[in-house]
Short mmCIF file of N, CA, C and O in Angstrom, two decimals:
data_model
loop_
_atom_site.label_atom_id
_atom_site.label_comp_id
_atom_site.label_asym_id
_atom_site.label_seq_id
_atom_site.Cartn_x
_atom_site.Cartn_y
_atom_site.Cartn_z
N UNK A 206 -3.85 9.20 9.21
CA UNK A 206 -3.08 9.21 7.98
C UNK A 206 -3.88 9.90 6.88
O UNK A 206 -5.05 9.55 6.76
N UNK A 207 -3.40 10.86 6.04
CA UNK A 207 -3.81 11.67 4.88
C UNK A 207 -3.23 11.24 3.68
O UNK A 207 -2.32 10.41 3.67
N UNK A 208 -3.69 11.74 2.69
CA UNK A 208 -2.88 11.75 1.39
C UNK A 208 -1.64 12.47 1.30
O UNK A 208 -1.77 13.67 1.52
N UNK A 209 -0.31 12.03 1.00
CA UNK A 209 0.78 12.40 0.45
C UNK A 209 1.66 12.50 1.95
O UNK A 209 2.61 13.28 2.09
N UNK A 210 1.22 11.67 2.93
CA UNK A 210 2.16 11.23 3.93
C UNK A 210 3.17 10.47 3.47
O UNK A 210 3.06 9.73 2.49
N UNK A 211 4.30 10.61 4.19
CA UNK A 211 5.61 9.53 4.17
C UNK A 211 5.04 8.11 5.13
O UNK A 211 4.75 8.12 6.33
N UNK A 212 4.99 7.09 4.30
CA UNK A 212 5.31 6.10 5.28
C UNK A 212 5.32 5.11 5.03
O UNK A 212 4.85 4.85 3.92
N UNK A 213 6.03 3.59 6.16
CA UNK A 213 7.14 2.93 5.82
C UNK A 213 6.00 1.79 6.55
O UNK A 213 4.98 1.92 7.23
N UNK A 214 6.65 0.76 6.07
CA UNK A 214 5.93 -1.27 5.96
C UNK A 214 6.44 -1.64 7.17
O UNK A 214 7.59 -2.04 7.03
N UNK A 215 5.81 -1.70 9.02
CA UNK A 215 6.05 -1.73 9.68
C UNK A 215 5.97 -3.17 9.83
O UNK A 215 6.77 -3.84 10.49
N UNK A 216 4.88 -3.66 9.15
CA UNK A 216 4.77 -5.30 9.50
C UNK A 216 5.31 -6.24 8.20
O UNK A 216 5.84 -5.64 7.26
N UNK A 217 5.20 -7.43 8.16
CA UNK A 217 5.60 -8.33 7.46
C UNK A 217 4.43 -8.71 6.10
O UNK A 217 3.64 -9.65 6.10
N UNK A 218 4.62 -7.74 5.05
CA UNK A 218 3.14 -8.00 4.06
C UNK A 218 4.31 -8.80 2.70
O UNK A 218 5.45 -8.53 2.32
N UNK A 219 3.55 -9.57 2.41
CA UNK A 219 4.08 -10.43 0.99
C UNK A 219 3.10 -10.35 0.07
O UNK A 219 1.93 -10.70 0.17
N UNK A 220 4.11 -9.52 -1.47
CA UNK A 220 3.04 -9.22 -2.58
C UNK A 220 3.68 -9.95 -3.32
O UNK A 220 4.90 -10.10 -3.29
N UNK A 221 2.53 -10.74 -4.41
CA UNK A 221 3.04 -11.31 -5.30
C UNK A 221 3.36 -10.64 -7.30
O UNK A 221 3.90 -11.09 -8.31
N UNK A 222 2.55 -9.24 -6.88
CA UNK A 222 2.57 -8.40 -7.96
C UNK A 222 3.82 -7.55 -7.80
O UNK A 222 3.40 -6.41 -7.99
N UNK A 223 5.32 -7.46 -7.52
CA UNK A 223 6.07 -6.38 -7.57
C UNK A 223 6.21 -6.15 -8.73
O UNK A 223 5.45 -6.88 -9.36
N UNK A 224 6.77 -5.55 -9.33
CA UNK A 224 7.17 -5.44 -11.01
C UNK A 224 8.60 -6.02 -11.13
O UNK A 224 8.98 -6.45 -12.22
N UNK A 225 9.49 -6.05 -9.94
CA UNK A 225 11.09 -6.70 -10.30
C UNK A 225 10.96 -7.75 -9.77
O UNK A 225 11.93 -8.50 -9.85
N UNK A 226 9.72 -8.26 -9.01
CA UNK A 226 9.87 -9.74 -8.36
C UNK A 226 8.53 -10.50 -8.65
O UNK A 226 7.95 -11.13 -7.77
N UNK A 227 7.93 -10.37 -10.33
CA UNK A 227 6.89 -11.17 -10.49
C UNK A 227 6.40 -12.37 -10.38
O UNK A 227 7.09 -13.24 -10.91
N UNK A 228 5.62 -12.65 -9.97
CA UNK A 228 5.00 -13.72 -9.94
C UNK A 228 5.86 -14.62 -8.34
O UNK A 228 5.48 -15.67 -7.80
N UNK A 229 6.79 -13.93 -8.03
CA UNK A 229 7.88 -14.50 -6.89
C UNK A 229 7.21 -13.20 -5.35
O UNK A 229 6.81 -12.03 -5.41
N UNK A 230 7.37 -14.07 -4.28
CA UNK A 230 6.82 -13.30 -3.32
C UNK A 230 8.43 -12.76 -2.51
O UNK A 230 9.60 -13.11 -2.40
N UNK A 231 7.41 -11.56 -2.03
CA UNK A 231 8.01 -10.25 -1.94
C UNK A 231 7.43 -9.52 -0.49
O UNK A 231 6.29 -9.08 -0.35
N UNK A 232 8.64 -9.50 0.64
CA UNK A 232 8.42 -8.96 1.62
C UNK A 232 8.25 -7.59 1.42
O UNK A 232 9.19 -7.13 0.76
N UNK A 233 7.10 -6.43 1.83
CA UNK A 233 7.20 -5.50 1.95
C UNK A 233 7.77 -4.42 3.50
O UNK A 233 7.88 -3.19 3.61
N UNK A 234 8.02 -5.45 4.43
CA UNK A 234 8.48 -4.98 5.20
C UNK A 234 9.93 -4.04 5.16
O UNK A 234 10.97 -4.47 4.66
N UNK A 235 9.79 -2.71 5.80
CA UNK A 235 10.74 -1.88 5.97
C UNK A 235 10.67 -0.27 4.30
O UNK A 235 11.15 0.85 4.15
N UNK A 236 9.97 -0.99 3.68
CA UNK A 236 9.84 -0.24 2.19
C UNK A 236 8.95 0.55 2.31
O UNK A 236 7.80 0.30 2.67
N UNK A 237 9.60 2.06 1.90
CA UNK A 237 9.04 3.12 2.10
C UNK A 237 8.31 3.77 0.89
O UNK A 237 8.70 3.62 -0.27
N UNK A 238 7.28 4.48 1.20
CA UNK A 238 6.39 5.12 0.26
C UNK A 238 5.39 5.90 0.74
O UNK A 238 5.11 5.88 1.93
N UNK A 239 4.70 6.74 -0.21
CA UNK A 239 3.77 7.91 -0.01
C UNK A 239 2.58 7.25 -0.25
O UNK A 239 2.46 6.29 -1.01
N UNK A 240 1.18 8.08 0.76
CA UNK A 240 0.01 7.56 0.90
C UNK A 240 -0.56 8.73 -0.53
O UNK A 240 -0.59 9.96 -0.46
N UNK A 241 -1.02 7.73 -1.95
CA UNK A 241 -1.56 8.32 -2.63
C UNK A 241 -3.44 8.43 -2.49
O UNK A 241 -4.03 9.50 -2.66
N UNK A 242 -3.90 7.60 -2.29
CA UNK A 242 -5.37 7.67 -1.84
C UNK A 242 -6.02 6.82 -0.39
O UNK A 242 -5.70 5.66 -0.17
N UNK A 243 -6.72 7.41 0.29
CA UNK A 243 -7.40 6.85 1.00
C UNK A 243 -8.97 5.79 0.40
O UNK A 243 -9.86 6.38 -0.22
N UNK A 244 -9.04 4.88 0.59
CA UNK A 244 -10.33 4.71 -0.01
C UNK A 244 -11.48 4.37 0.71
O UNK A 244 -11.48 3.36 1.42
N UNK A 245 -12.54 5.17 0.59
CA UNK A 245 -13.87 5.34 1.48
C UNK A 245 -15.12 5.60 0.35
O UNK A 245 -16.28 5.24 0.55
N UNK A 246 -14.79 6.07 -0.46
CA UNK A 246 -16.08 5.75 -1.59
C UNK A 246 -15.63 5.33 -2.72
O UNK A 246 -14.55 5.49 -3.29
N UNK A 247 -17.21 4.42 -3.17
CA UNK A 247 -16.87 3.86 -5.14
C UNK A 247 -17.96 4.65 -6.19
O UNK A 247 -19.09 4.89 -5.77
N UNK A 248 -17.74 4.87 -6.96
CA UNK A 248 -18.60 5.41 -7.31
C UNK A 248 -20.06 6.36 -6.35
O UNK A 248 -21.27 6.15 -6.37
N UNK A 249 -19.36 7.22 -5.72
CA UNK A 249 -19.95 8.10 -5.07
C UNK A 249 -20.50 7.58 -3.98
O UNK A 249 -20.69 8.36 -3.04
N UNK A 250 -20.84 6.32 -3.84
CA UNK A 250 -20.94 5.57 -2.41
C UNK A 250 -20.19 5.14 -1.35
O UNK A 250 -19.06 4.73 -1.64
N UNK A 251 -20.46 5.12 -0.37
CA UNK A 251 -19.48 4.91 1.19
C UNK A 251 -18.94 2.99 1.10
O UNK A 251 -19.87 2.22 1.32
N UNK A 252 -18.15 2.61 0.94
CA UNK A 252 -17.46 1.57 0.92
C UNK A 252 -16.85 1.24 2.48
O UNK A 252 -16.60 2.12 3.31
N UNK A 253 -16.68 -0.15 2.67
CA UNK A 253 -15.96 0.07 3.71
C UNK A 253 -14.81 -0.97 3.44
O UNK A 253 -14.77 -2.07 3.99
N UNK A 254 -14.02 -0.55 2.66
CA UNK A 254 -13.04 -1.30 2.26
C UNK A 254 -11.54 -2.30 2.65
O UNK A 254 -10.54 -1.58 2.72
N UNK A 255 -11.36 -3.25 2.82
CA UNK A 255 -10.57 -4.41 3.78
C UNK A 255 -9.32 -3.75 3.51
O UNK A 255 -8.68 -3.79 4.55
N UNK A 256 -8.79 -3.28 2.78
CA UNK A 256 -7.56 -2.90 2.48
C UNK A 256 -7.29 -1.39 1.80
O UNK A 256 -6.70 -1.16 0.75
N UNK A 257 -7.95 -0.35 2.79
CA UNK A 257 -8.31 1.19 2.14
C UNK A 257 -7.14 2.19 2.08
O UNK A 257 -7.38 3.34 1.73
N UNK A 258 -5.85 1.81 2.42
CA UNK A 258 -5.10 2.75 1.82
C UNK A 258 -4.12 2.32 1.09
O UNK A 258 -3.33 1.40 1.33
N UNK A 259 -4.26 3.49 -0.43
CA UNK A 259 -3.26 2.94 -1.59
C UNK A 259 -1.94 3.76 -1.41
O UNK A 259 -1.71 4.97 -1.41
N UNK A 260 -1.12 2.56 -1.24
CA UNK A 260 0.25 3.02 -1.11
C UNK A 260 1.64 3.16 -2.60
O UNK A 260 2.21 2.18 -3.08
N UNK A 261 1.85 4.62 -3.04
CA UNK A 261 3.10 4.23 -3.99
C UNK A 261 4.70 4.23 -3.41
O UNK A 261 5.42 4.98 -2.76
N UNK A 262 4.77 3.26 -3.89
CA UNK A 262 5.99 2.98 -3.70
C UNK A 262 7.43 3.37 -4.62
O UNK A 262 8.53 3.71 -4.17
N UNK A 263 7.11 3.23 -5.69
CA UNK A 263 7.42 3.73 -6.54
C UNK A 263 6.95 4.02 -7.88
O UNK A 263 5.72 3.96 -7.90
N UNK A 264 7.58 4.38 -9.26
CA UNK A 264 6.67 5.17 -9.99
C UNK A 264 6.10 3.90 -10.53
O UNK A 264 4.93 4.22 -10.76
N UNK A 265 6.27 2.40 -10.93
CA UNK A 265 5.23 1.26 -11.20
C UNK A 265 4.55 0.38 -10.09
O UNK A 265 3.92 -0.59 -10.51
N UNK A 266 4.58 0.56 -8.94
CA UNK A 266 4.09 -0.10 -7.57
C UNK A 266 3.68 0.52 -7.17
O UNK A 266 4.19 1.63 -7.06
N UNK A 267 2.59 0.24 -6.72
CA UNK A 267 1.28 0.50 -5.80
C UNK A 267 0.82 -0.82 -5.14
O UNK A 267 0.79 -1.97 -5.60
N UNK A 268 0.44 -0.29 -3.85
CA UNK A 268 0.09 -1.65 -2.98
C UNK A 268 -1.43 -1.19 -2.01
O UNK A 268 -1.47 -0.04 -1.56
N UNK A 269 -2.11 -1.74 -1.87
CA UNK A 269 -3.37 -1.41 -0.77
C UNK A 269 -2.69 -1.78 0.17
O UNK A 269 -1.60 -2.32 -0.04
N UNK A 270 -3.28 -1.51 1.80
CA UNK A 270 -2.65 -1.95 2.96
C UNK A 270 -3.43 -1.30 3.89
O UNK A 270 -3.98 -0.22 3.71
N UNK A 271 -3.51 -2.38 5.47
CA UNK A 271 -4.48 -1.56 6.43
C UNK A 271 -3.62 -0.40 7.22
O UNK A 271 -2.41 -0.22 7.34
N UNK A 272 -4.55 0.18 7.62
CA UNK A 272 -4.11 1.12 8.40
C UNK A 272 -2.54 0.43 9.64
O UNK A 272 -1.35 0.76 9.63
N UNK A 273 -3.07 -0.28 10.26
CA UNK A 273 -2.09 -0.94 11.35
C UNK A 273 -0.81 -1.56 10.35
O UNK A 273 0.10 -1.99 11.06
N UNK A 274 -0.58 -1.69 9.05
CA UNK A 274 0.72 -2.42 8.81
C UNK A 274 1.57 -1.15 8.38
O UNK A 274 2.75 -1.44 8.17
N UNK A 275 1.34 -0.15 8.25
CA UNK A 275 1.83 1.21 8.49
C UNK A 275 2.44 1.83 9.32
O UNK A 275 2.35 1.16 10.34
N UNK A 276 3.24 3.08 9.61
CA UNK A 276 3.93 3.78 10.30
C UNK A 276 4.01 5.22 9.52
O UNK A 276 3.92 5.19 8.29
N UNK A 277 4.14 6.10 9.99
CA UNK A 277 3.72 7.70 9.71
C UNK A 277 5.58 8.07 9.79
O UNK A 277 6.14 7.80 10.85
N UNK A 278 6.40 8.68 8.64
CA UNK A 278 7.65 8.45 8.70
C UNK A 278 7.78 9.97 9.14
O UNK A 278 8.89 10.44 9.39
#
């Protein structure tokens, strides 16, 4: 997976930050969006980060997520 791939919430993830469903939990399964960053360094250092790709969903949502709860659309 790269930056600015299509792809869609293959598994069952519950966020409690959506912007139309605050503070209320929120299946992300089936919801589609573009891979805006991969994350592998912080401040110029190698990270190995639990949850390294940032996903938008739309123009106020963004979600981290592992590689495996993904699908390449």
């Amino acid at each position: 997976m790269k930056i600015s791939d299509r792809v869609r919430v293959k598994e069952s993830v519950v966020v409690y930050h959506h912007p139309e469903h605050r503070n209320q939990p929120f299946d992300l399964k089936g919801t589609e969006g573009e891979i805006s960053a991969v994350v592998t360094q912080w401040q110029g250092r190698p990270v190995s980060a639990n949850l390294p790709i940032l996903v938008q969903f739309s123009k106020k949502f963004k979600a981290h997520l592992r590689e495996n709860e993904l699908e390449v659309i």
